[in-house]
Coordinates of C-alpha atoms in Angstrom, one line a residue:
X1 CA 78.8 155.0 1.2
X2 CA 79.7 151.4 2.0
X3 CA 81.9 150.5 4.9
X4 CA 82.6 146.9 4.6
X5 CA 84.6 145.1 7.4
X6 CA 86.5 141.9 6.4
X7 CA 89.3 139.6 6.6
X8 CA 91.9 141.4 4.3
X9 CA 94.9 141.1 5.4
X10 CA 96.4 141.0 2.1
X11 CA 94.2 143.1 0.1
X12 CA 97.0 145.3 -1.6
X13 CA 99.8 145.7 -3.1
X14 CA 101.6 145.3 0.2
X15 CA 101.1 141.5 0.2
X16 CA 103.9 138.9 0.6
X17 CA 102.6 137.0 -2.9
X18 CA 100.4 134.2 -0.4
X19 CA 97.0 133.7 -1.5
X20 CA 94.3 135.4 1.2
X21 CA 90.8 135.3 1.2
X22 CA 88.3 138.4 1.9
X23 CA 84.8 138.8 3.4
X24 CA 82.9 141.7 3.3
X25 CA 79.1 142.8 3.8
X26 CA 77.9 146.4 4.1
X27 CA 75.4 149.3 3.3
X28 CA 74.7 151.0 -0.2
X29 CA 72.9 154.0 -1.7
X30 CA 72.0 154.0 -5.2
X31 CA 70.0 155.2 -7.9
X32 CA 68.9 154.2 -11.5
X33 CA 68.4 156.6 -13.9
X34 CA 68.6 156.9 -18.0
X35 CA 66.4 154.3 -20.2
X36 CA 63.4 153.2 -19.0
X37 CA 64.5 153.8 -15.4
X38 CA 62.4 157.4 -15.6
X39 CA 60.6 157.7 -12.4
X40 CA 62.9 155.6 -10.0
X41 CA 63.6 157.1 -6.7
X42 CA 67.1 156.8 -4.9
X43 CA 67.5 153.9 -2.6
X44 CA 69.4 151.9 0.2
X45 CA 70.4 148.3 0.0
X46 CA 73.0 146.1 0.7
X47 CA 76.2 144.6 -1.0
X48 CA 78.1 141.4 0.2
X49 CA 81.2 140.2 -1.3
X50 CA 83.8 136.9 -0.8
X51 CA 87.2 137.2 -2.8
X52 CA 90.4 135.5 -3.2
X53 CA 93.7 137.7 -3.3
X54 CA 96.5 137.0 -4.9
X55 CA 99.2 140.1 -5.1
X56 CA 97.8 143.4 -6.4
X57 CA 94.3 141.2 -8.3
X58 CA 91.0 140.2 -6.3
X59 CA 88.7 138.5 -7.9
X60 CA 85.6 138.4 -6.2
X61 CA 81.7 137.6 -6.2
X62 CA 78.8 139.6 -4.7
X63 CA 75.2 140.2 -4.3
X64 CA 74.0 143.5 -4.0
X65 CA 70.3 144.4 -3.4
X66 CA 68.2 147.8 -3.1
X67 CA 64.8 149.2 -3.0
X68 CA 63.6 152.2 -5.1
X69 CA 60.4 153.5 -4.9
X70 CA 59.7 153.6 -8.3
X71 CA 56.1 155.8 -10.2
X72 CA 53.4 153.3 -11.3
X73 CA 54.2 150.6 -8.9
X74 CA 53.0 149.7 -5.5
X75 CA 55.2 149.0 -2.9
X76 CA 59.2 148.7 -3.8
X77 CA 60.9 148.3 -6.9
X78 CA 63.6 145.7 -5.8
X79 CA 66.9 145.6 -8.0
X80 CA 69.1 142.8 -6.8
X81 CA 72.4 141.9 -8.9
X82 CA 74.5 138.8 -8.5
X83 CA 78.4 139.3 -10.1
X84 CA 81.7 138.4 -10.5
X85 CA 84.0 141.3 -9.8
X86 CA 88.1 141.6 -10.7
X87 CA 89.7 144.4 -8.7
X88 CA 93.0 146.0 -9.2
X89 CA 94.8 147.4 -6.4
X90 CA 97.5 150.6 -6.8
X91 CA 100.2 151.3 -4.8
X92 CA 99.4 153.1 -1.6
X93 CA 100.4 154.0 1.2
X94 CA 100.4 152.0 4.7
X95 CA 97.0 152.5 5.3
X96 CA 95.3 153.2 2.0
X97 CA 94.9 151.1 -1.1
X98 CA 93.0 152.2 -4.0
X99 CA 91.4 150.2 -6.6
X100 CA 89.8 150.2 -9.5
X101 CA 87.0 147.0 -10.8
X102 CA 84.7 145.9 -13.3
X103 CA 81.5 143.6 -12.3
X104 CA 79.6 141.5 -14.7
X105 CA 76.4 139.5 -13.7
X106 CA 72.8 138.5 -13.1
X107 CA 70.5 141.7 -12.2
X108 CA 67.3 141.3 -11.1
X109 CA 64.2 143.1 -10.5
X110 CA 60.6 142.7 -9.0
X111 CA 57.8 145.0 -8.3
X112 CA 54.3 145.1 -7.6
X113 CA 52.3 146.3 -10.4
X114 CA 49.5 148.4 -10.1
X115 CA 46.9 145.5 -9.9
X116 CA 48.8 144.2 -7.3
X117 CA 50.4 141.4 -9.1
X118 CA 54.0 140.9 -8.8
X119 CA 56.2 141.2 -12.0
X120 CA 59.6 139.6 -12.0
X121 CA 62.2 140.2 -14.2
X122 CA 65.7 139.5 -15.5
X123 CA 68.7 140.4 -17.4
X124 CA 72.3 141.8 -17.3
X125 CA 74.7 143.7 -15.4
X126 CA 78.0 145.2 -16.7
X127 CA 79.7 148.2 -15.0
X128 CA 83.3 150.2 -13.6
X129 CA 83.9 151.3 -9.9
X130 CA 87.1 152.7 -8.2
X131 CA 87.9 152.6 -4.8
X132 CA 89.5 152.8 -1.4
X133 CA 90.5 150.1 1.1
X134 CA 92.3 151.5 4.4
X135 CA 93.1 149.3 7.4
X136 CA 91.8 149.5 10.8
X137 CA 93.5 146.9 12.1
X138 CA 95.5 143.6 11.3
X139 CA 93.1 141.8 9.4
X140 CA 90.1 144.2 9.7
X141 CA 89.9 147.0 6.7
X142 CA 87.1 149.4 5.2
X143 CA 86.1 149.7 1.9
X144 CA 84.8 152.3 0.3
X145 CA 83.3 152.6 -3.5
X146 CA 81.7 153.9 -6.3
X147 CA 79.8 152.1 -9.0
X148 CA 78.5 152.8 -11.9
X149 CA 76.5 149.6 -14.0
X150 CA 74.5 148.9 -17.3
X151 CA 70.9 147.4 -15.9
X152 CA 68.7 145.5 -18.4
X153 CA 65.6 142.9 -17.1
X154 CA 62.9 141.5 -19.2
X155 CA 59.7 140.2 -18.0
X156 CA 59.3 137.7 -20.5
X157 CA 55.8 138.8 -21.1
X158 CA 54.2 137.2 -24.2
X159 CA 52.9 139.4 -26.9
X160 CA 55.0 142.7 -26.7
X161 CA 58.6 142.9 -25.7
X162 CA 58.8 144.5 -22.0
X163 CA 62.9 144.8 -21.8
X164 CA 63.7 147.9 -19.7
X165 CA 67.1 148.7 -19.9
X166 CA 68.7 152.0 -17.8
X167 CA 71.9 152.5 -15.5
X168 CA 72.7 152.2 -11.7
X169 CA 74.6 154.6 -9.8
X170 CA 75.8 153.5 -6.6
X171 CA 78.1 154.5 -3.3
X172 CA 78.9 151.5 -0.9

């Protein structure tokens, strides 16, 4: 899973009602399966997020990015998704904070095909996650989450539609 370290002071329901601002980058292992996904090998990546708090509500964006090895390609199947992510934060206690959040976005993909040209595509993201922030110190906590996403890229190639459309399953 993810453990991202950032400035969130106030990520929680704890919080005095003054707006704070969060930063957070880590590690992710995911998967895509379902669709036209058949094939894809689990991967590691990265996700990065910047959020504004305001009470219990984060609203945040993010990149996230990670390599599958993936049959009929050569080289790495690269998913990368750009989103805007609302979180929800539950009552916990002094050191832990779950959540739950939605993201909506941009996803990417690109691959070498088997001729060794590279195919780029792109579509949508939509999918749930839930939680767990606990502090490590003032302004310093750890995140930990689960996501799960509805993928879709097209390739825009002419003649024949080549939409591929799966899920992503993810631990950060």
């Amino acid at each position: 899973g993810l453990f991202a370290l950032g400035t969130a002071g106030a990520q929680g329901p704890r919080s005095s009602g003054r707006t704070a601002f969060t930063v957070g980058i880590g590690a992710m292992y995911g998967n895509l399966m379902g669709g036209d996904f058949s094939g894809s090998k689990a991967g590691a990546g990265i996700d990065a997020n910047a959020g504004i708090v305001l009470h219990r509500w984060q609203l945040g964006i993010g990149y996230d990015r990670t390599n599958h090895r993936h049959d009929g390609t050569d080289g790495d199947y690269v998913v990368s998704n750009a989103y805007l992510e609302p979180r929800l934060s539950f009552p916990g206690d002094r050191r832990w904070t779950p959540y739950a959040a939605a993201r909506f976005g941009r996803s990417m993909a690109s691959y070498q095909g088997v001729e060794g040209l590279t195919d780029k595509g792109k579509g949508y993201m939509a999918g749930l996650g839930a939680g767990l922030l606990w502090s490590l110190a003032a302004h310093i906590q750890a995140d930990a989450a689960a996501h799960y996403a509805r993928l879709s890229h097209d390739y825009d190639t002419a003649g024949f539609s080549a939409a591929e459309k799966g899920n992503q399953a993810a631990f950060r």
